[in-house]
């Protein structure tokens, strides 16, 4: 068994320095770090985590179950995943990704092998068959997302209500009264019970109505092409729209393209507010998207922490709902013209639309 | 032990139908499939794969080692990953993703636990420390990518030479003589030995020279913002450029934005050809990018097959190099003006630049 002392000798540093690095208790220089890691490699030194795992019969590995065939693994997903992986690493766990379907069949197969101490569930459905599978396997788990029946389940999620409320208020306060939501496509059988889409659309209908706004909602799947097509439909049916909220990350790119292609100036003519996006995606349009920033870094970390607390027998993490926060870009401005005073013609137009 | 017969009875179908579904030998209707899967869930039936794994002391799990902290997990990566996962599934393996650093330290820790039968290595460096780790652990592996010293290692990779040659020829045949490559950033210590960037840049320098073209290469990391900044530098230093090749997927989005922002019409004024991209990313610009399409679906599948052949003791898969193929978009056209005949002033300009 190679010891920390062996590593220290080989690297020509003190045992304390090796310990500082391994336990992250004090910073060490990059050069020293490189020397120690080289020595560890050469000697085949395994960090304590492995020894501890062997002693405890636990693997200290946790899996993030991500239905990669049903759901796009986009920039936002990458944020959840890397932040979860970093959070796991801090507590001496390894996080791996299981790209298993969201019906629970493959998840059951993998769980049966006792490979992991616990699971972080992503892309949770309102009534998620994976919950029963995890319970049957007696595997600890935490959800990033949430089922309708929460039943004391450990979860963290986006606060969709606050996110939508903040987004609508922002546009309303700028003077927008003709809003539209380009939503998810709930008719798609893969997504009809997908929590984020259902919750955002419900919240939007409620909030828009509470502001006395007409409720215009168009379904759209999460691709740039679909965003362009939905924009064409929107301009055709609701040319009065002055601001578009877009639920999905990649659809939002297509909405900006679609508006520009139709001769609209963004935001001079029409504003676009992405409801859940991340800086790297927002930078892909010109002008850059104004967005509600998905709290992926926070939720990836919190979801992992919720699981690890269970594994360590610590106090449970109370459920956390984190809103996406407004992140200024350059696609939202005041509406193109002041709202005309209510008149017969205008009322007629409103009636024809609703 | 729950048997296939139990599942068939519970689902109210014949044993043959259960077998058709499980072995994918005949199509079954969605309704029947749902009934059978429900019965499997309720009975806790595990597919043969698990039983086989238990009998053979193998896990039938393979890991894709992807350095998610060093490398962006973009749309192209998602294609490699999902195609590898599908290929594994076809052969009754599960593929999981290990987001372990590319220094081999964490990889060693995970391998030490005997969790997987083999590893598919992604984002291979020219001299990759993970190779020694895998060899020491006696774990079978295949590379998607390749080291400089191949030494009989199982690998599949992009044929960068052919890809670059085809890209340059395409632009040359359209009449372009003033090309520039917006490359990777090889000065970044994380990527200075990253195979794809080194190979593409080498190939470009060679191919451009062989066509008698001036060699203009600008470093750029793989973000939209970096692409915009590189475009500014390019226009400043080489305003004569009529066509830009862009190595990286997200940088290419920024190059199109940057050109348009500088008042260039794309492609009327300047052509853009993405050297390694995928349809979903290409659709994010307006006009849509012309690209060399990354063969992620093929390579994900071939890399997994190369590994599984080793695991099954089958004939090894010979190394495969697959070029990215030209996929027409709308950002490449003939150059903006015929090349002026060689004259003193022109030569002066050329000299000043080179």
CSV table of C-alpha atoms in Angstrom, one decimal, chain A:
chain,number,residue,atom,x,y,z
A,1,UNK,CA,0.0,0.0,0.0
A,2,UNK,CA,1.5,3.3,-1.1
A,3,UNK,CA,1.3,6.0,1.6
A,4,UNK,CA,1.1,9.7,1.6
A,5,UNK,CA,4.7,9.6,2.9
A,6,UNK,CA,5.8,7.8,-0.2
A,7,UNK,CA,4.2,10.4,-2.4
A,8,UNK,CA,5.7,13.2,-0.5
A,9,UNK,CA,9.2,11.7,-0.7
A,10,UNK,CA,8.9,11.0,-4.4
A,11,UNK,CA,7.6,14.5,-5.1
A,12,UNK,CA,10.2,16.1,-2.8
A,13,UNK,CA,7.7,17.9,-0.6
A,14,UNK,CA,6.5,17.6,2.9
A,15,UNK,CA,3.7,15.2,3.9
A,16,UNK,CA,1.7,18.3,5.1
A,17,UNK,CA,1.9,19.7,1.5
A,18,UNK,CA,0.5,16.4,0.1
A,19,UNK,CA,-2.3,16.5,2.7
A,20,UNK,CA,-3.1,20.2,1.8
A,21,UNK,CA,-3.5,19.2,-1.8
A,22,UNK,CA,-5.5,16.1,-1.2
A,23,UNK,CA,-7.8,17.6,1.4
A,24,UNK,CA,-7.9,21.0,-0.2
A,25,UNK,CA,-7.2,22.6,3.1
A,26,UNK,CA,-4.5,25.0,1.9
A,27,UNK,CA,-3.6,26.3,-1.6
A,28,UNK,CA,-0.5,24.8,-3.2
A,29,UNK,CA,1.3,26.2,-6.3
A,30,UNK,CA,0.6,24.8,-9.7
A,31,UNK,CA,4.1,23.5,-10.0
A,32,UNK,CA,3.9,21.7,-6.6
A,33,UNK,CA,0.6,20.3,-7.5
A,34,UNK,CA,1.9,18.9,-10.8
A,35,UNK,CA,4.9,17.3,-9.0
A,36,UNK,CA,2.6,15.6,-6.4
A,37,UNK,CA,0.2,14.4,-9.0
A,38,UNK,CA,3.0,13.0,-11.1
A,39,UNK,CA,4.3,11.2,-8.0
A,40,UNK,CA,0.9,9.8,-7.3
A,41,UNK,CA,0.6,8.5,-10.8
A,42,UNK,CA,4.0,6.9,-10.8
A,43,UNK,CA,3.5,5.3,-7.5
A,44,UNK,CA,-0.1,4.2,-8.2
A,45,UNK,CA,-1.3,6.1,-5.1
A,46,UNK,CA,-5.0,6.1,-4.7
A,47,UNK,CA,-6.6,8.8,-2.7
A,48,UNK,CA,-8.2,8.0,0.6
A,49,UNK,CA,-11.6,8.0,-1.1
A,50,UNK,CA,-11.0,4.6,-2.6
A,51,UNK,CA,-9.7,3.1,0.6
A,52,UNK,CA,-12.7,4.5,2.5
A,53,UNK,CA,-15.1,3.1,-0.1
A,54,UNK,CA,-13.6,-0.3,0.2
A,55,UNK,CA,-13.8,-0.3,3.9
A,56,UNK,CA,-17.4,0.9,4.0
A,57,UNK,CA,-18.6,-1.3,1.1
A,58,UNK,CA,-19.8,1.9,-0.5
A,59,UNK,CA,-18.6,3.0,-3.9
A,60,UNK,CA,-18.7,6.7,-3.2
A,61,UNK,CA,-20.0,7.0,-6.7
A,62,UNK,CA,-23.3,8.7,-7.5
A,63,UNK,CA,-25.1,8.7,-10.8
A,64,UNK,CA,-26.9,11.5,-12.5
A,65,UNK,CA,-29.8,9.8,-14.4
A,66,UNK,CA,-30.2,11.9,-17.5
A,67,UNK,CA,-32.6,10.7,-20.3
A,68,UNK,CA,-30.2,11.7,-23.1
A,69,UNK,CA,-32.2,10.1,-25.8
A,70,UNK,CA,-35.5,11.9,-24.9
A,71,UNK,CA,-33.9,15.2,-23.9
A,72,UNK,CA,-31.3,17.3,-25.7
A,73,UNK,CA,-28.1,17.6,-23.8
A,74,UNK,CA,-27.6,21.3,-24.3
A,75,UNK,CA,-25.6,24.1,-22.8
A,76,UNK,CA,-27.9,24.4,-19.8
A,77,UNK,CA,-27.7,20.7,-19.1
A,78,UNK,CA,-24.0,20.8,-19.2
A,79,UNK,CA,-24.1,23.4,-16.5
A,80,UNK,CA,-26.2,21.2,-14.2
A,81,UNK,CA,-23.9,18.3,-14.9
A,82,UNK,CA,-20.6,20.0,-14.4
A,83,UNK,CA,-21.7,21.8,-11.3
A,84,UNK,CA,-23.0,18.5,-9.8
A,85,UNK,CA,-19.8,16.8,-10.7
A,86,UNK,CA,-17.8,19.5,-9.0
A,87,UNK,CA,-20.0,19.4,-5.9
A,88,UNK,CA,-19.6,15.6,-5.7
A,89,UNK,CA,-15.8,15.9,-6.0
A,90,UNK,CA,-15.7,18.4,-3.1
A,91,UNK,CA,-17.2,15.7,-0.9
A,92,UNK,CA,-15.0,13.0,-2.3
A,93,UNK,CA,-17.7,11.4,-4.4
A,94,UNK,CA,-17.5,10.7,-8.1
A,95,UNK,CA,-20.5,11.7,-10.2
A,96,UNK,CA,-21.1,9.7,-13.4
A,97,UNK,CA,-23.8,10.2,-16.0
A,98,UNK,CA,-26.3,7.4,-16.9
A,99,UNK,CA,-28.0,8.2,-20.1
A,100,UNK,CA,-30.9,5.9,-19.3
A,101,UNK,CA,-34.4,6.3,-20.7
A,102,UNK,CA,-37.0,8.0,-18.5
A,103,UNK,CA,-39.3,5.0,-18.3
A,104,UNK,CA,-37.1,3.4,-15.6
A,105,UNK,CA,-36.4,0.1,-17.4
A,106,UNK,CA,-32.7,0.7,-17.9
A,107,UNK,CA,-32.4,2.5,-14.6
A,108,UNK,CA,-33.6,-0.7,-12.9
A,109,UNK,CA,-31.0,-2.7,-14.7
A,110,UNK,CA,-28.2,-0.5,-13.6
A,111,UNK,CA,-29.4,-0.2,-10.0
A,112,UNK,CA,-29.5,-3.9,-9.8
A,113,UNK,CA,-25.8,-4.1,-10.0
A,114,UNK,CA,-25.0,-2.0,-6.8
A,115,UNK,CA,-22.7,0.3,-8.6
A,116,UNK,CA,-23.6,3.5,-7.0
A,117,UNK,CA,-24.5,4.9,-3.6
A,118,UNK,CA,-27.3,7.1,-4.9
A,119,UNK,CA,-28.9,8.8,-7.8
A,120,UNK,CA,-29.6,12.4,-8.9
A,121,UNK,CA,-32.7,12.4,-11.1
A,122,UNK,CA,-32.8,14.9,-14.0
A,123,UNK,CA,-35.7,15.9,-16.3
A,124,UNK,CA,-38.4,14.8,-13.9
A,125,UNK,CA,-41.9,14.0,-15.1
A,126,UNK,CA,-45.0,14.9,-13.1
A,127,UNK,CA,-45.6,11.3,-12.4
A,128,UNK,CA,-42.2,9.7,-12.9
A,129,UNK,CA,-41.9,5.9,-13.2
A,130,UNK,CA,-38.3,6.1,-12.1
A,131,UNK,CA,-39.4,7.0,-8.5
A,132,UNK,CA,-41.0,3.5,-8.0
A,133,UNK,CA,-37.9,1.9,-9.5
A,134,UNK,CA,-35.5,3.7,-7.1
A,135,UNK,CA,-37.7,3.0,-4.1
A,136,UNK,CA,-37.9,-0.7,-5.0
A,137,UNK,CA,-34.2,-0.8,-5.2
A,138,UNK,CA,-33.9,1.1,-1.9
A,139,UNK,CA,-31.5,3.5,-3.5
A,140,UNK,CA,-31.2,7.0,-2.0
A,141,UNK,CA,-32.0,9.7,-4.5
A,142,UNK,CA,-32.7,13.4,-5.0
A,143,UNK,CA,-34.5,15.1,-7.8
A,144,UNK,CA,-33.5,18.2,-9.7
A,145,UNK,CA,-37.0,18.8,-10.7
A,146,UNK,CA,-40.1,17.5,-9.0
A,147,UNK,CA,-43.1,15.2,-9.4
A,148,UNK,CA,-46.6,16.4,-8.6
A,149,UNK,CA,-46.9,14.2,-5.6
A,150,UNK,CA,-43.9,15.1,-3.6
A,151,UNK,CA,-44.5,12.9,-0.6
A,152,UNK,CA,-41.5,14.1,1.2
A,153,UNK,CA,-39.1,13.4,-1.7
A,154,UNK,CA,-35.8,15.2,-1.6
A,155,UNK,CA,-35.8,17.8,-4.4
A,156,UNK,CA,-34.6,21.1,-5.7
A,157,UNK,CA,-36.0,22.8,-8.8
A,158,UNK,CA,-36.4,26.0,-10.7
A,159,UNK,CA,-39.0,28.3,-9.2
A,160,UNK,CA,-41.0,28.6,-12.4
A,161,UNK,CA,-43.8,30.8,-10.8
A,162,UNK,CA,-41.4,33.5,-9.7
A,163,UNK,CA,-39.4,33.3,-12.9
A,164,UNK,CA,-42.4,33.8,-15.1
A,165,UNK,CA,-43.9,36.5,-12.9
A,166,UNK,CA,-40.6,38.4,-12.9
A,167,UNK,CA,-40.3,38.1,-16.7
A,168,UNK,CA,-43.8,39.2,-17.4
A,169,UNK,CA,-43.5,42.1,-14.9
A,170,UNK,CA,-40.3,43.3,-16.6
A,171,UNK,CA,-42.0,43.5,-20.0
A,172,UNK,CA,-45.1,45.0,-18.6
A,173,UNK,CA,-43.2,47.7,-16.8
A,174,UNK,CA,-41.5,48.6,-20.0
A,175,UNK,CA,-44.9,49.2,-21.5
A,176,UNK,CA,-45.6,45.9,-23.4
A,177,UNK,CA,-49.2,44.8,-23.5
A,178,UNK,CA,-49.1,42.5,-26.5
A,179,UNK,CA,-47.1,39.5,-25.3
A,180,UNK,CA,-46.8,35.9,-26.6
A,181,UNK,CA,-45.3,32.8,-25.1
A,182,UNK,CA,-43.5,30.4,-27.4
A,183,UNK,CA,-43.8,27.4,-25.1
A,184,UNK,CA,-42.8,23.8,-25.1
A,185,UNK,CA,-44.7,21.3,-27.3
A,186,UNK,CA,-46.9,19.5,-24.7
A,187,UNK,CA,-48.6,17.5,-27.5
A,188,UNK,CA,-45.4,15.7,-28.1
A,189,UNK,CA,-45.9,12.4,-26.2
A,190,UNK,CA,-42.4,12.4,-24.9
A,191,UNK,CA,-43.0,15.7,-23.1
A,192,UNK,CA,-46.7,15.9,-22.3
A,193,UNK,CA,-45.9,15.4,-18.6
A,194,UNK,CA,-42.5,17.1,-18.5
A,195,UNK,CA,-42.5,19.3,-15.4
A,196,UNK,CA,-40.8,22.4,-16.6
A,197,UNK,CA,-42.9,22.8,-19.7
A,198,UNK,CA,-46.2,22.1,-17.9
A,199,UNK,CA,-45.3,24.5,-15.0
A,200,UNK,CA,-44.1,27.3,-17.1
A,201,UNK,CA,-47.1,27.3,-19.4
A,202,UNK,CA,-49.5,27.1,-16.4
A,203,UNK,CA,-47.6,29.9,-14.7
A,204,UNK,CA,-47.7,32.1,-17.8
A,205,UNK,CA,-51.4,31.6,-18.4
A,206,UNK,CA,-52.1,32.6,-14.8
A,207,UNK,CA,-49.7,35.6,-14.7
A,208,UNK,CA,-50.7,37.0,-18.0
A,209,UNK,CA,-54.3,36.8,-17.0
A,210,UNK,CA,-53.6,38.5,-13.7
A,211,UNK,CA,-52.0,41.4,-15.6
A,212,UNK,CA,-55.1,41.6,-17.8
A,213,UNK,CA,-53.1,40.6,-20.8
A,214,UNK,CA,-54.4,38.5,-23.7
A,215,UNK,CA,-53.0,35.0,-23.4
A,216,UNK,CA,-51.2,33.9,-26.5
A,217,UNK,CA,-49.3,30.6,-26.3
A,218,UNK,CA,-47.8,28.8,-29.2
A,219,UNK,CA,-46.3,25.3,-28.8
A,220,UNK,CA,-42.7,24.8,-30.0
A,221,UNK,CA,-40.1,22.1,-29.6
A,222,UNK,CA,-36.6,22.9,-28.5
A,223,UNK,CA,-34.7,23.5,-31.8
A,224,UNK,CA,-33.7,26.6,-33.7
A,225,UNK,CA,-35.7,25.4,-36.7
A,226,UNK,CA,-38.8,25.0,-34.6
A,227,UNK,CA,-38.3,28.5,-33.2
A,228,UNK,CA,-38.2,30.0,-36.7
A,229,UNK,CA,-41.3,28.1,-37.7
A,230,UNK,CA,-43.2,29.2,-34.5
A,231,UNK,CA,-42.2,32.8,-35.2
A,232,UNK,CA,-43.8,32.6,-38.6
A,233,UNK,CA,-47.0,31.3,-37.2
A,234,UNK,CA,-46.9,34.0,-34.5
A,235,UNK,CA,-46.4,36.9,-36.9
A,236,UNK,CA,-49.1,35.5,-39.1
A,237,UNK,CA,-51.7,35.1,-36.3
A,238,UNK,CA,-50.7,37.8,-33.9
A,239,UNK,CA,-48.9,40.6,-35.8
A,240,UNK,CA,-49.8,43.0,-32.9
A,241,UNK,CA,-47.2,41.2,-30.6
A,242,UNK,CA,-44.5,43.5,-29.3
A,243,UNK,CA,-42.7,41.1,-27.0
A,244,UNK,CA,-42.1,37.4,-27.2
A,245,UNK,CA,-41.2,35.1,-24.2
A,246,UNK,CA,-39.5,31.9,-25.3
A,247,UNK,CA,-39.4,28.9,-23.0
A,248,UNK,CA,-36.7,26.8,-24.6
A,249,UNK,CA,-33.1,27.6,-25.0
A,250,UNK,CA,-32.6,26.7,-28.7
A,251,UNK,CA,-36.0,27.8,-29.8
A,252,UNK,CA,-35.1,31.3,-28.6
A,253,UNK,CA,-32.2,31.4,-31.1
A,254,UNK,CA,-34.7,30.6,-33.9
A,255,UNK,CA,-37.2,33.2,-32.7
A,256,UNK,CA,-34.6,36.0,-33.1
A,257,UNK,CA,-33.6,34.7,-36.5
A,258,UNK,CA,-37.2,34.3,-37.6
A,259,UNK,CA,-38.1,37.9,-36.5
A,260,UNK,CA,-35.1,39.4,-38.3
A,261,UNK,CA,-35.8,37.3,-41.4
A,262,UNK,CA,-39.3,38.7,-41.4
A,263,UNK,CA,-37.9,42.2,-41.4
A,264,UNK,CA,-38.4,42.9,-37.7
A,265,UNK,CA,-35.8,44.9,-35.8
A,266,UNK,CA,-35.0,43.2,-32.5
A,267,UNK,CA,-35.6,44.8,-30.1
A,268,UNK,CA,-36.7,48.1,-31.8
A,269,UNK,CA,-39.7,46.4,-33.4
A,270,UNK,CA,-40.2,43.3,-31.3
A,271,UNK,CA,-38.6,42.3,-28.0
A,272,UNK,CA,-37.5,38.8,-27.2
A,273,UNK,CA,-37.0,37.5,-23.6
A,274,UNK,CA,-35.6,33.9,-23.2
A,275,UNK,CA,-37.3,32.4,-20.2
A,276,UNK,CA,-34.6,29.8,-19.4
A,277,UNK,CA,-31.2,30.2,-21.0
A,278,UNK,CA,-27.5,30.5,-20.2
A,279,UNK,CA,-24.9,33.1,-21.1
A,280,UNK,CA,-23.2,30.9,-23.7
A,281,UNK,CA,-26.4,30.3,-25.6
A,282,UNK,CA,-27.6,33.9,-25.2
A,283,UNK,CA,-24.3,35.0,-26.9
A,284,UNK,CA,-25.2,33.1,-30.0
A,285,UNK,CA,-27.7,35.6,-31.3
A,286,UNK,CA,-27.1,39.1,-32.6
A,287,UNK,CA,-28.0,41.1,-30.6
A,288,UNK,CA,-27.3,39.0,-27.6
A,289,UNK,CA,-30.4,37.6,-25.9
A,290,UNK,CA,-31.9,39.1,-22.8
A,291,UNK,CA,-32.8,36.1,-20.6
A,292,UNK,CA,-33.9,34.7,-17.3
A,293,UNK,CA,-30.7,32.9,-16.5
A,294,UNK,CA,-31.3,29.2,-15.6
A,295,UNK,CA,-29.8,28.5,-12.1
A,296,UNK,CA,-28.1,25.4,-13.3
A,297,UNK,CA,-24.9,25.9,-11.3
A,298,UNK,CA,-26.9,26.4,-8.1
A,299,UNK,CA,-29.3,23.5,-8.7
A,300,UNK,CA,-26.6,21.0,-9.8
A,301,UNK,CA,-24.8,21.7,-6.6
A,302,UNK,CA,-27.9,21.7,-4.4
A,303,UNK,CA,-29.3,18.5,-5.9
A,304,UNK,CA,-26.0,16.7,-5.3
A,305,UNK,CA,-25.8,18.1,-1.8
A,306,UNK,CA,-29.4,16.9,-1.1
A,307,UNK,CA,-28.3,13.4,-2.1
A,308,UNK,CA,-25.0,13.4,-0.3
A,309,UNK,CA,-26.7,14.5,3.0
A,310,UNK,CA,-28.8,11.5,2.8
A,311,UNK,CA,-25.8,9.3,2.1
A,312,UNK,CA,-24.0,10.7,5.1
A,313,UNK,CA,-27.0,10.6,7.4
A,314,UNK,CA,-26.9,14.4,7.8
A,315,UNK,CA,-29.9,16.6,8.3
A,316,UNK,CA,-31.9,16.5,5.1
A,317,UNK,CA,-31.7,19.6,2.8
A,318,UNK,CA,-35.1,21.3,2.7
A,319,UNK,CA,-36.6,21.5,-0.7
A,320,UNK,CA,-35.2,24.5,-2.6
A,321,UNK,CA,-36.9,26.4,-5.4
A,322,UNK,CA,-34.5,28.8,-7.2
A,323,UNK,CA,-35.9,31.3,-9.7
A,324,UNK,CA,-34.1,32.2,-12.9
A,325,UNK,CA,-32.9,35.8,-12.7
A,326,UNK,CA,-33.2,38.5,-15.3
A,327,UNK,CA,-29.9,38.9,-17.1
A,328,UNK,CA,-29.8,41.9,-19.3
A,329,UNK,CA,-29.0,41.4,-23.0
A,330,UNK,CA,-29.9,43.5,-26.0
A,331,UNK,CA,-33.2,42.0,-27.2
A,332,UNK,CA,-35.6,43.7,-24.9
A,333,UNK,CA,-36.6,47.4,-25.1
A,334,UNK,CA,-39.7,49.5,-24.8
A,335,UNK,CA,-42.5,48.6,-27.3
A,336,UNK,CA,-42.4,49.9,-30.8
A,337,UNK,CA,-45.3,52.4,-30.4
A,338,UNK,CA,-47.4,53.5,-27.5
A,339,UNK,CA,-50.5,51.5,-27.1
A,340,UNK,CA,-53.4,53.2,-28.9
A,341,UNK,CA,-56.2,54.3,-26.7
A,342,UNK,CA,-59.0,51.9,-26.6
A,343,UNK,CA,-61.4,52.5,-29.5
A,344,UNK,CA,-63.9,50.5,-31.4
A,345,UNK,CA,-61.5,49.3,-34.1
A,346,UNK,CA,-58.9,48.3,-31.5
A,347,UNK,CA,-61.5,46.4,-29.5
A,348,UNK,CA,-62.7,44.7,-32.6
A,349,UNK,CA,-59.1,43.5,-33.3
A,350,UNK,CA,-58.8,42.2,-29.7
A,351,UNK,CA,-62.0,40.4,-30.0
A,352,UNK,CA,-61.1,38.8,-33.3
A,353,UNK,CA,-57.9,37.5,-31.8
A,354,UNK,CA,-59.1,36.1,-28.5
